[in-house]
CSV table of C-alpha atoms in Angstrom, one decimal:
chain,number,residue,atom,x,y,z
A,1,MET,CA,-0.3,-0.2,-0.1
A,2,ARG,CA,1.2,3.4,-1.0
A,3,PHE,CA,1.6,6.3,1.0
A,4,ASN,CA,3.0,9.8,1.2
A,5,GLU,CA,5.7,9.1,3.5
A,6,LYS,CA,7.6,12.1,2.8
A,7,GLU,CA,4.7,14.7,3.6
A,8,LEU,CA,4.3,12.4,7.0
A,9,VAL,CA,7.7,12.8,7.5
A,10,SER,CA,7.4,16.4,7.3
A,11,LEU,CA,4.3,16.3,9.5
A,12,SER,CA,6.4,14.9,12.3
A,13,ARG,CA,8.4,17.8,12.4
A,14,GLN,CA,5.4,20.3,12.8
A,15,PRO,CA,5.9,21.6,16.6
A,16,SER,CA,3.7,19.8,19.3
A,17,GLU,CA,3.0,20.6,22.7
A,18,MET,CA,3.0,16.7,23.4
A,19,ALA,CA,6.4,15.6,22.7
A,20,ALA,CA,8.4,14.2,25.2
A,21,GLU,CA,11.1,11.1,25.7
A,22,LEU,CA,9.1,8.0,26.9
A,23,GLY,CA,9.7,4.6,27.6
A,24,MET,CA,8.3,2.8,24.5
A,25,ARG,CA,7.7,-1.2,24.2
A,26,GLY,CA,6.5,-2.5,20.8
A,27,PRO,CA,3.8,-4.8,20.5
A,28,LYS,CA,5.7,-7.6,19.3
A,29,LYS,CA,6.8,-10.4,21.4
A,30,GLY,CA,10.1,-9.9,22.9
A,31,ASP,CA,10.0,-6.2,22.5
A,32,VAL,CA,11.5,-4.4,25.0
A,33,VAL,CA,11.0,-0.8,26.6
A,34,LYS,CA,13.5,1.4,24.9
A,35,LYS,CA,13.7,5.2,25.2
A,36,ARG,CA,11.8,7.1,22.6
A,37,LEU,CA,11.0,10.7,21.8
A,38,VAL,CA,7.6,10.3,21.3
A,39,LYS,CA,5.3,13.4,19.4
A,40,LEU,CA,1.6,13.9,19.2
A,41,VAL,CA,0.8,15.8,15.9
A,42,VAL,CA,-2.7,15.9,14.9
A,43,ASN,CA,-3.9,12.4,15.1
A,44,PHE,CA,-0.8,10.9,14.7
A,45,LEU,CA,1.7,9.9,17.1
A,46,PHE,CA,5.3,9.9,15.9
A,47,TYR,CA,8.2,8.1,17.7
A,48,PHE,CA,11.7,9.0,17.2
A,49,ARG,CA,15.3,7.7,18.3
A,50,THR,CA,16.7,10.5,20.5
A,51,ASP,CA,18.2,13.0,18.4
A,52,GLU,CA,17.4,11.6,15.3
A,53,GLU,CA,15.1,13.8,12.7
A,54,GLU,CA,12.9,11.4,11.2
A,55,PRO,CA,10.7,9.3,12.8
A,56,ILE,CA,11.2,5.6,13.1
A,57,GLY,CA,7.3,5.1,12.9
A,58,ALA,CA,3.8,6.7,13.3
A,59,LEU,CA,0.7,5.4,14.5
A,60,LEU,CA,-2.9,6.5,13.5
A,61,LEU,CA,-5.0,7.5,16.4
A,62,GLU,CA,-8.2,6.4,15.2
A,63,GLN,CA,-10.3,3.4,16.2
A,64,CYS,CA,-8.0,2.7,19.0
A,65,ARG,CA,-7.9,1.6,22.6
A,66,VAL,CA,-6.3,3.8,24.8
A,67,GLU,CA,-5.9,2.7,28.5
A,68,ARG,CA,-4.2,3.4,31.9
A,69,GLU,CA,-2.0,0.3,32.4
A,70,ASP,CA,-1.0,1.7,35.8
A,71,SER,CA,-0.2,5.0,38.0
A,72,GLN,CA,2.6,6.0,35.1
A,73,SER,CA,2.3,4.1,32.1
A,74,PHE,CA,-0.7,3.8,29.3
A,75,SER,CA,-1.1,1.5,26.5
A,76,ILE,CA,-2.5,2.3,22.9
A,77,ALA,CA,-4.2,-1.1,21.3
A,78,PHE,CA,-5.4,-1.5,17.7
A,79,LEU,CA,-7.6,-3.8,16.3
A,80,ASP,CA,-8.0,-5.6,19.9
A,81,GLU,CA,-4.6,-7.6,19.1
A,82,ALA,CA,-2.4,-7.9,21.6
A,83,GLU,CA,0.3,-8.0,18.7
A,84,ARG,CA,-0.8,-4.5,18.2
A,85,LYS,CA,-0.7,-2.9,21.6
A,86,TYR,CA,2.1,-0.5,22.6
A,87,LEU,CA,2.9,0.8,26.1
A,88,PHE,CA,4.4,3.6,27.2
A,89,GLU,CA,6.0,4.4,30.4
A,90,CYS,CA,6.0,8.1,31.5
A,91,ASP,CA,7.8,9.9,34.3
A,92,SER,CA,5.0,10.9,36.8
A,93,GLU,CA,1.3,10.1,36.9
A,94,GLU,CA,0.6,13.6,35.8
A,95,GLN,CA,2.5,13.1,32.9
A,96,CYS,CA,0.9,9.9,32.1
A,97,GLY,CA,-2.5,11.4,32.4
A,98,GLU,CA,-1.9,14.2,30.2
A,99,TRP,CA,-0.8,11.8,27.4
A,100,VAL,CA,-3.8,9.6,27.7
A,101,ASP,CA,-5.8,12.9,27.6
A,102,SER,CA,-4.5,14.5,24.5
A,103,ILE,CA,-4.3,11.2,22.7
A,104,VAL,CA,-8.1,10.4,23.3
A,105,LYS,CA,-8.7,13.9,22.5
A,106,ALA,CA,-6.7,13.8,19.2
A,107,SER,CA,-8.9,11.6,17.1
A,108,TYR,CA,-11.9,12.7,14.5
A,109,GLU,CA,-14.2,10.5,16.1
A,110,PHE,CA,-13.8,12.1,19.4
A,111,MET,CA,-13.9,15.8,17.3
A,112,ARG,CA,-17.0,14.7,15.7
A,113,LYS,CA,-18.9,13.5,18.7
A,114,ASN,CA,-18.3,16.3,20.6
A,115,LEU,CA,-19.1,18.7,17.6
A,116,ILE,CA,-22.5,16.8,17.2
A,117,PHE,CA,-23.3,17.1,20.8
A,118,TYR,CA,-22.9,21.0,20.6
A,119,ARG,CA,-24.9,21.3,17.8
A,120,THR,CA,-27.8,19.5,19.0
A,121,GLU,CA,-27.8,21.3,22.2
A,122,ILE,CA,-27.4,24.7,20.7
A,123,HIS,CA,-30.2,24.2,18.5
A,124,ARG,CA,-32.2,22.8,21.5
A,125,LEU,CA,-31.5,25.6,23.4
A,126,THR,CA,-31.3,28.3,20.9
A,127,GLY,CA,-33.6,27.1,17.8
A,128,LYS,CA,-30.7,27.8,15.5
A,129,ASP,CA,-28.4,25.3,13.9
A,130,PRO,CA,-25.0,26.9,14.3
A,131,LEU,CA,-23.6,24.7,11.3
A,132,GLU,CA,-26.0,26.5,9.1
A,133,GLN,CA,-24.0,29.6,9.1
A,134,TYR,CA,-21.2,28.0,7.8
A,135,GLY,CA,-23.2,26.3,5.3
A,136,ILE,CA,-21.7,23.0,6.5
A,137,SER,CA,-25.2,21.4,8.2
A,138,ASP,CA,-25.8,19.1,5.2
A,139,GLU,CA,-22.4,17.3,5.3
A,140,THR,CA,-22.8,14.0,6.2
A,141,ARG,CA,-19.8,14.1,8.9
A,142,PHE,CA,-21.8,16.2,11.1
A,143,GLN,CA,-25.3,14.4,10.9
A,144,VAL,CA,-26.6,13.3,14.4
A,145,ASN,CA,-26.9,9.3,14.4
A,146,ASN,CA,-29.2,7.5,15.6
A,147,GLY,CA,-32.2,8.9,14.5
A,148,LEU,CA,-31.9,12.0,16.7
A,149,GLN,CA,-34.2,14.9,15.8
A,150,LEU,CA,-32.7,18.2,16.2
A,151,THR,CA,-35.8,19.7,18.2
A,152,PRO,CA,-36.8,23.4,18.3
A,153,ARG,CA,-36.4,24.7,21.4
A,154,ASP,CA,-39.5,24.1,23.3
A,155,THR,CA,-40.7,27.7,25.1
A,156,CYS,CA,-43.5,26.4,26.9
A,157,SER,CA,-41.9,25.7,30.0
A,158,LEU,CA,-41.0,29.2,30.7
B,1,MET,CA,27.4,-4.0,-10.0
B,2,TRP,CA,26.8,-4.8,-6.6
B,3,TYR,CA,24.1,-6.0,-4.6
B,4,ARG,CA,23.2,-5.7,-1.2
B,5,THR,CA,20.7,-6.4,1.3
B,6,PHE,CA,20.8,-5.1,4.8
B,7,SER,CA,18.8,-4.8,7.6
B,8,GLN,CA,18.5,-2.3,9.9
B,9,VAL,CA,20.9,0.0,8.0
B,10,LYS,CA,20.6,3.9,7.8
B,11,VAL,CA,22.3,6.9,6.6
B,12,ASN,CA,22.5,10.1,7.9
B,13,GLN,CA,22.3,13.5,6.0
B,14,ASN,CA,26.0,13.0,5.1
B,15,ASP,CA,25.3,9.7,3.4
B,16,GLU,CA,27.5,8.1,5.8
B,17,MET,CA,26.2,4.6,7.0
B,18,ILE,CA,24.9,4.6,10.2
B,19,PRO,CA,25.0,0.8,11.0
B,20,GLU,CA,22.7,-0.1,13.9
B,21,PHE,CA,21.5,-3.6,15.0
B,22,MET,CA,22.9,-5.1,12.0
B,23,SER,CA,22.3,-8.7,12.2
B,24,GLN,CA,23.5,-9.6,8.8
B,25,LEU,CA,25.1,-8.2,5.6
B,26,LEU,CA,25.4,-9.8,2.4
B,27,VAL,CA,27.6,-8.2,0.2
B,28,LEU,CA,27.6,-10.0,-3.5
B,29,SER,CA,30.4,-8.7,-6.1
B,30,CYS,CA,30.0,-9.0,-9.9
B,31,ARG,CA,32.6,-11.8,-9.2
B,32,ASP,CA,29.9,-13.9,-7.2
B,33,VAL,CA,31.9,-13.2,-4.1
B,34,ALA,CA,29.6,-13.5,-1.3
B,35,ARG,CA,30.8,-12.3,2.6
B,36,VAL,CA,28.7,-12.2,5.6
B,37,VAL,CA,29.7,-9.2,7.7
B,38,LYS,CA,28.5,-9.0,11.0
B,39,ASP,CA,29.2,-5.5,12.5
B,40,ALA,CA,29.8,-1.8,11.4
B,41,THR,CA,33.2,-1.8,11.4
B,42,ALA,CA,33.8,-5.1,9.3
B,43,LEU,CA,31.3,-3.6,6.5
B,44,LYS,CA,33.2,-0.3,6.3
B,45,THR,CA,36.2,-2.0,6.1
B,46,VAL,CA,34.5,-4.4,3.3
B,47,CYS,CA,33.2,-1.5,1.2
B,48,GLU,CA,36.5,0.2,1.2
B,49,LEU,CA,38.3,-2.7,0.1
B,50,LEU,CA,36.2,-3.5,-2.4
B,51,MET,CA,35.7,0.2,-3.5
B,52,ALA,CA,32.1,-1.1,-4.2
B,53,VAL,CA,29.0,0.8,-4.4
B,54,PRO,CA,29.2,4.5,-3.4
B,55,LEU,CA,27.5,5.5,-0.5
B,56,VAL,CA,24.9,7.4,-2.8
B,57,GLN,CA,24.0,4.0,-3.9
B,58,VAL,CA,23.9,2.5,-0.6
B,59,LYS,CA,21.3,4.7,0.5
B,60,ALA,CA,19.1,3.6,-2.3
B,61,ALA,CA,19.5,0.2,-1.2
B,62,CYS,CA,19.1,0.5,2.4
B,63,ASP,CA,16.3,3.6,2.5
B,64,VAL,CA,14.3,2.4,5.7
B,65,GLU,CA,11.1,3.2,5.1
B,66,MET,CA,8.9,4.7,8.4
B,67,LYS,CA,6.7,1.9,10.0
B,68,PHE,CA,3.3,2.5,9.2
B,69,ASP,CA,0.9,-0.4,9.8
B,70,GLU,CA,-1.0,-1.1,7.0
B,71,LYS,CA,-3.4,-3.2,8.5
B,72,VAL,CA,-4.5,-0.6,11.0
B,73,ILE,CA,-4.8,1.9,8.2
B,74,SER,CA,-6.9,-0.6,6.0
B,75,TYR,CA,-9.1,-1.2,9.3
B,76,PHE,CA,-9.8,2.6,9.7
B,77,GLU,CA,-10.5,2.9,5.9
B,78,SER,CA,-13.4,-0.7,6.1
B,79,CYS,CA,-14.5,0.0,9.4
B,80,THR,CA,-17.9,1.6,10.0
B,81,SER,CA,-16.6,5.1,11.1
B,82,PRO,CA,-18.3,7.8,8.7
B,83,VAL,CA,-17.2,8.5,5.5
B,84,ASP,CA,-16.8,12.1,4.8
B,85,LYS,CA,-16.9,11.6,0.6
B,86,GLU,CA,-16.4,8.9,-1.4
B,87,GLY,CA,-16.8,8.3,-5.2
B,88,TYR,CA,-14.4,7.8,-8.4
B,89,LEU,CA,-11.9,10.3,-9.7
B,90,SER,CA,-9.0,9.8,-11.8
B,91,LYS,CA,-5.9,10.1,-10.2
B,92,LYS,CA,-2.4,10.8,-12.3
B,93,GLY,CA,-0.2,8.4,-11.8
B,94,GLU,CA,3.0,8.8,-9.7
B,95,ILE,CA,5.5,6.7,-11.7
B,96,LYS,CA,3.6,6.6,-14.9
B,97,THR,CA,2.1,10.0,-15.6
B,98,SER,CA,-1.2,8.8,-17.4
B,99,TYR,CA,-4.5,9.2,-15.4
B,100,HIS,CA,-6.3,6.0,-13.7
B,101,LYS,CA,-9.9,5.7,-12.6
B,102,ARG,CA,-9.6,5.0,-8.7
B,103,TRP,CA,-12.4,4.7,-6.3
B,104,CYS,CA,-11.2,7.2,-3.4
B,105,VAL,CA,-12.6,7.3,0.3
B,106,LEU,CA,-12.1,10.4,2.4
B,107,LYS,CA,-12.2,9.5,6.4
B,108,GLY,CA,-10.9,12.4,8.5
B,109,ASN,CA,-7.3,13.8,6.9
B,110,LEU,CA,-6.9,10.6,5.2
B,111,LEU,CA,-7.6,10.0,1.6
B,112,PHE,CA,-7.8,6.3,0.5
B,113,TYR,CA,-7.8,5.1,-3.1
B,114,LYS,CA,-8.3,1.6,-4.7
B,115,ASP,CA,-9.8,0.5,-8.0
B,116,ARG,CA,-13.1,-0.4,-6.8
B,117,PRO,CA,-15.3,0.2,-4.1
B,118,ALA,CA,-15.8,-3.5,-3.0
B,119,ASP,CA,-11.7,-4.1,-3.1
B,120,ARG,CA,-10.5,-5.3,0.1
B,121,ASP,CA,-6.8,-4.1,-0.4
B,122,LEU,CA,-6.0,-0.7,-0.6
B,123,THR,CA,-3.8,1.1,-3.7
B,124,GLY,CA,-2.8,3.8,-1.6
B,125,VAL,CA,-3.5,6.5,1.1
B,126,ILE,CA,-2.6,10.1,1.5
B,127,VAL,CA,-2.3,11.8,4.3
B,128,LEU,CA,-4.1,15.3,4.0
B,129,GLU,CA,-1.9,17.4,6.3
B,130,GLY,CA,0.1,20.4,5.2
B,131,CYS,CA,-1.5,20.6,1.7
B,132,THR,CA,-3.6,22.9,0.0
B,133,VAL,CA,-6.2,22.3,-2.5
B,134,GLN,CA,-5.8,23.8,-6.0
B,135,LEU,CA,-7.2,23.9,-9.5
B,136,CYS,CA,-5.0,23.2,-11.9
B,137,GLU,CA,-4.1,23.0,-15.5
B,138,SER,CA,-4.5,19.5,-16.9
B,139,GLU,CA,-5.0,17.7,-20.1
B,140,GLU,CA,-7.9,16.0,-18.3
B,141,GLN,CA,-11.1,18.2,-17.3
B,142,PHE,CA,-12.3,19.0,-13.8
B,143,ALA,CA,-8.8,18.8,-12.5
B,144,PHE,CA,-7.3,19.8,-9.1
B,145,SER,CA,-4.6,18.8,-7.1
B,146,LEU,CA,-3.2,18.3,-3.5
B,147,VAL,CA,0.0,20.6,-3.3
B,148,TRP,CA,2.6,20.1,-0.6
B,149,SER,CA,4.4,23.6,-0.8
B,150,ASP,CA,7.8,22.3,1.1
B,151,PRO,CA,10.7,21.3,-1.3
B,152,GLY,CA,10.9,17.9,-2.0
B,153,LEU,CA,7.2,17.2,-1.2
B,154,ARG,CA,4.9,16.2,-4.0
B,155,THR,CA,1.5,17.5,-5.6
B,156,TYR,CA,-0.8,14.7,-6.3
B,157,LYS,CA,-3.5,15.4,-9.6
B,158,PHE,CA,-6.9,14.4,-9.8
B,159,ALA,CA,-9.7,14.9,-12.1
B,160,ALA,CA,-13.4,14.5,-11.4
B,161,GLU,CA,-16.2,13.4,-13.7
B,162,ASP,CA,-17.9,16.7,-13.8
B,163,GLN,CA,-17.7,20.2,-12.3
B,164,ALA,CA,-20.4,19.5,-9.5
B,165,SER,CA,-18.0,16.6,-8.1
B,166,GLN,CA,-14.9,18.6,-8.9
B,167,GLU,CA,-16.4,21.6,-6.5
B,168,SER,CA,-17.5,19.2,-4.1
B,169,TRP,CA,-14.2,17.0,-3.8
B,170,ILE,CA,-12.4,20.3,-3.3
B,171,LYS,CA,-14.5,21.7,-0.8
B,172,ALA,CA,-14.4,18.3,1.2
B,173,LEU,CA,-10.7,18.1,0.8
B,174,LEU,CA,-10.2,21.7,1.9
B,175,SER,CA,-11.9,20.7,5.3
B,176,ALA,CA,-10.2,17.7,5.8
B,177,ASN,CA,-7.5,18.8,7.8
B,178,HIS,CA,-7.3,18.1,11.7
B,179,ASN,CA,-7.0,21.9,12.5
B,180,TYR,CA,-10.2,23.0,10.8
B,181,LEU,CA,-12.3,20.4,12.9
B,182,THR,CA,-10.5,21.7,16.0
B,183,LEU,CA,-11.2,25.1,15.3
B,184,LEU,CA,-14.8,24.3,14.6
B,185,VAL,CA,-15.0,22.4,17.9
B,186,MET,CA,-13.6,25.0,20.1
B,187,ASP,CA,-16.1,27.6,18.2
B,188,LEU,CA,-19.3,25.4,18.6
B,189,GLU,CA,-18.0,24.9,22.4
B,190,LYS,CA,-18.2,28.9,22.7
B,191,LYS,CA,-21.4,28.6,21.2
B,192,TYR,CA,-22.5,26.2,23.3
B,193,ARG,CA,-21.5,28.1,26.6
B,194,ASP,CA,-23.0,31.1,25.5
B,195,ALA,CA,-26.3,29.2,25.1
B,196,LEU,CA,-26.1,28.1,28.3
B,197,VAL,CA,-25.9,31.4,29.8
B,198,GLU,CA,-28.6,32.6,27.7
B,199,PHE,CA,-31.0,30.0,28.4
B,200,PRO,CA,-30.2,29.0,31.9
B,201,ASN,CA,-33.3,27.8,32.7
B,202,GLU,CA,-33.6,25.1,30.1
B,203,PRO,CA,-33.0,21.7,31.7
B,204,THR,CA,-29.5,20.5,30.0
B,205,ASN,CA,-29.1,17.2,28.4
B,206,PRO,CA,-26.9,14.8,30.6
B,207,PHE,CA,-23.7,14.7,28.5
B,208,THR,CA,-21.7,11.5,28.7
B,209,MET,CA,-18.2,11.5,27.6
B,210,PRO,CA,-18.1,9.5,24.5
B,211,ASN,CA,-17.0,6.0,25.0
B,212,PHE,CA,-14.1,6.1,22.8
B,213,ASN,CA,-11.4,3.9,24.2
B,214,THR,CA,-13.3,0.5,24.8
B,215,ALA,CA,-15.3,-1.8,22.9
B,216,GLU,CA,-17.0,0.4,20.7
B,217,ALA,CA,-14.2,0.8,18.4
B,218,PHE,CA,-14.3,-2.6,17.3
B,219,GLN,CA,-17.8,-3.4,18.1
B,220,GLY,CA,-19.5,-1.5,15.6
B,221,ALA,CA,-22.9,-2.9,15.7
B,222,GLN,CA,-22.9,-1.8,19.6
B,223,SER,CA,-25.0,0.9,19.7
B,224,SER,CA,-23.4,2.9,22.2
B,225,ALA,CA,-20.6,3.5,18.9
B,226,VAL,CA,-22.6,6.8,19.3
B,227,PRO,CA,-22.8,8.2,22.5
B,228,SER,CA,-26.6,8.4,23.9
B,229,PHE,CA,-27.2,11.9,23.5
B,230,PRO,CA,-30.7,11.3,24.8
B,231,ALA,CA,-33.6,13.2,23.6
B,232,ALA,CA,-34.9,15.9,25.8
B,233,GLY,CA,-35.5,14.6,29.0
B,234,VAL,CA,-34.2,11.2,29.2
B,235,ALA,CA,-31.4,10.1,31.1
B,236,ALA,CA,-28.2,9.1,29.9
B,237,GLY,CA,-28.4,5.3,28.3
B,238,ALA,CA,-27.3,2.4,30.1
B,239,GLY,CA,-25.3,1.0,26.9
B,240,LEU,CA,-21.9,2.9,27.8
B,241,SER,CA,-19.3,1.3,30.3
B,242,SER,CA,-15.9,1.9,30.8
B,243,ASN,CA,-13.7,3.6,33.0
B,244,GLN,CA,-13.6,7.1,31.6
B,245,MET,CA,-17.3,8.8,31.6
B,246,LEU,CA,-18.5,12.2,33.0
B,247,GLN,CA,-21.9,12.5,33.7
B,248,ALA,CA,-23.6,15.8,34.0
B,249,PRO,CA,-26.3,16.0,36.7
B,250,THR,CA,-29.2,13.7,35.1
B,251,LEU,CA,-32.2,15.4,34.7
B,252,SER,CA,-35.7,12.9,34.5
B,253,SER,CA,-37.9,15.6,33.2
B,254,ARG,CA,-38.5,19.0,32.5
B,255,SER,CA,-39.9,19.8,35.8
B,256,ALA,CA,-37.1,19.0,37.5
B,257,ASN,CA,-35.7,22.5,36.5
B,258,LYS,CA,-37.5,23.8,39.0
B,259,ARG,CA,-35.5,21.8,41.6
B,260,SER,CA,-32.5,23.7,43.4
B,261,PRO,CA,-29.5,22.6,41.5
B,262,LYS,CA,-28.0,21.6,45.1
B,263,LEU,CA,-30.4,18.7,44.9
B,264,TRP,CA,-28.8,17.4,41.4
B,265,PRO,CA,-27.0,14.0,41.6
B,266,LYS,CA,-23.3,14.8,42.2
B,267,ARG,CA,-21.0,14.4,38.9
B,268,SER,CA,-19.4,11.0,38.9
B,269,ALA,CA,-16.0,11.2,40.2
B,270,ASN,CA,-14.9,8.8,37.2
B,271,VAL,CA,-13.5,12.0,35.4
B,272,VAL,CA,-11.4,12.2,32.4
B,273,PRO,CA,-8.7,14.0,33.5
B,274,VAL,CA,-9.0,17.6,31.7
B,275,ASN,CA,-5.8,18.8,32.9
B,276,THR,CA,-4.6,19.4,29.5
B,277,PRO,CA,-2.0,21.9,28.8
B,278,ALA,CA,-3.6,25.2,28.0
B,279,ALA,CA,-4.5,26.7,24.9
B,280,ALA,CA,-4.6,25.0,21.6
B,281,VAL,CA,-6.7,21.8,22.0
B,282,GLY,CA,-10.1,22.4,24.0
B,283,GLU,CA,-10.5,21.8,27.6
B,284,TRP,CA,-13.8,21.4,26.1
B,285,LEU,CA,-16.0,19.4,28.2
B,286,GLY,CA,-14.5,20.4,31.6
B,287,VAL,CA,-14.4,24.0,30.9
B,288,CYS,CA,-18.1,23.7,29.7
B,289,LEU,CA,-19.3,21.7,32.7
B,290,SER,CA,-17.1,24.2,35.2
B,291,THR,CA,-18.9,27.1,33.5
B,292,LYS,CA,-22.3,25.4,34.2
B,293,ASP,CA,-21.2,24.9,37.7
B,294,GLU,CA,-20.2,28.6,38.0
B,295,PHE,CA,-23.5,29.6,36.5
B,296,ILE,CA,-25.6,27.2,38.7
B,297,GLN,CA,-24.4,28.8,41.7
B,298,LEU,CA,-24.7,32.5,40.7
B,299,HIS,CA,-28.2,31.3,39.4
B,300,GLU,CA,-29.0,30.0,42.9
B,301,ASP,CA,-27.7,33.1,44.6
B,302,PHE,CA,-29.8,35.3,42.8
B,303,GLY,CA,-32.7,33.0,41.0
B,304,LYS,CA,-35.1,32.0,43.9
B,305,GLU,CA,-37.3,34.7,42.8
B,306,VAL,CA,-36.9,33.8,39.2
B,307,LYS,CA,-37.6,30.1,39.6
B,308,GLU,CA,-40.9,31.7,41.6
B,309,LEU,CA,-41.9,33.8,38.4
B,310,ILE,CA,-41.3,31.0,36.1
B,311,ALA,CA,-43.5,28.5,38.3
B,312,ASP,CA,-45.9,31.2,37.8
B,313,TRP,CA,-45.4,32.1,34.4
B,314,SER,CA,-45.7,28.7,33.3
B,315,LYS,CA,-49.2,28.2,35.1
B,316,ARG,CA,-50.4,31.2,33.1
B,317,GLY,CA,-49.0,29.7,29.9
B,318,ARG,CA,-46.2,31.3,28.0
B,319,GLY,CA,-47.4,34.7,26.9
B,320,GLU,CA,-45.7,36.8,25.1
B,321,GLU,CA,-41.9,37.4,25.6
B,322,ALA,CA,-41.2,38.7,28.6
B,323,ALA,CA,-44.6,40.0,29.3
B,324,GLY,CA,-44.5,41.2,33.1
B,325,VAL,CA,-41.4,39.3,33.8
B,326,GLU,CA,-38.6,40.9,34.7
B,327,ASN,CA,-35.0,39.2,34.6
B,328,LEU,CA,-33.7,39.8,38.0
B,329,ILE,CA,-30.2,39.1,36.3
B,330,ASP,CA,-28.9,41.4,33.8
B,331,PHE,CA,-28.2,39.2,30.5
B,332,GLY,CA,-26.8,42.0,28.7
């Protein structure tokens, strides 16, 4: 499968607030924890050997399970497969929490759910669909799922 | 003419070999002399001795690709997560320059392409970060391109079937990048907070943190794949499990808004940490809820009389806007 590797490498060089040296253990049996520079850019987690400019690899943070393993470490698993579970060791509980939080919030799925929630609520409260002003209210990705209707604000309770 | 196979050999910017974890290196000369070299020093010596392949060729032979899990990427394309746009596009070849018809699927900031919709194998994927979408000159009609402006980065050219499709694809690709959605969510979050301030007496729907990190990712059939944003007045659904849920106070009916906020059930202690570093990406839900808490307090401090007025008003039926009712709080 082809992918635009150079452009992805270029992306990995973008500044990021979430970049730190963490212990990282690969998913294969026999992999050990190694010090890696781990960097979150948009919905990708890049990992580098320290002081190298090109990442060893990139993890797409969609459809993955992020879990706290213990007070200072977390894991990211893909396809629910043990051979695709990566472990990360942080320096502190606080740092671990920040990483889990950031990774979870990086996915399109998470952003979309928030967006749909806000859209539904704003419409319910104000009677207006906030996406209309942007001309994007019809886009399939912003549709409310599960047959929820956008209900106009019910004013009879006032 | 030299052939090499390497494992784990890289080159740095100066094209010097940085052998790492070299397990085995096989060097074949044009005279079919095979040598197995087991460490970096030996390799360097061998190369020097053999005056073999210039280092440039070495680089070409041993370019180590960045690890990119194709199975995970393929899964993302085929799973039931929402498709932002899909359809046929003609794509200009990356090696040969003729256009090929490809079935393209846009999900988030990834553009997948394959021969036919039902194909399980993906031909490729393009990560849409850092590029612009432009109309372009082409021998094909309805053409547009994805352009990365940094030197050494490429341009992908596409052609749509008609103008409508061209416009639709350009629009979709322009708004596919992560930053666009991030900013949009932040904007809506602010509008939501403003709406809460503006309409304080509306019962708020319980918000349950989307169940993003457990079974739902893999069990598409499970209905809690979309968080249960219930219709007004219904408590949060039971289908959501897992360790990171945040629940706003639950209201069972509209009349509940007349209860003092003090009587609302306490928020679940099982809160996703919202101590994200400030700025950039939102403190969406946490900030949202804490704003509401602050407002609830304010409302409670000043609002007892308002509540009575509202109760009175609803008995009378909703009359003209603000008829005879004065807000004790100046909503500006």
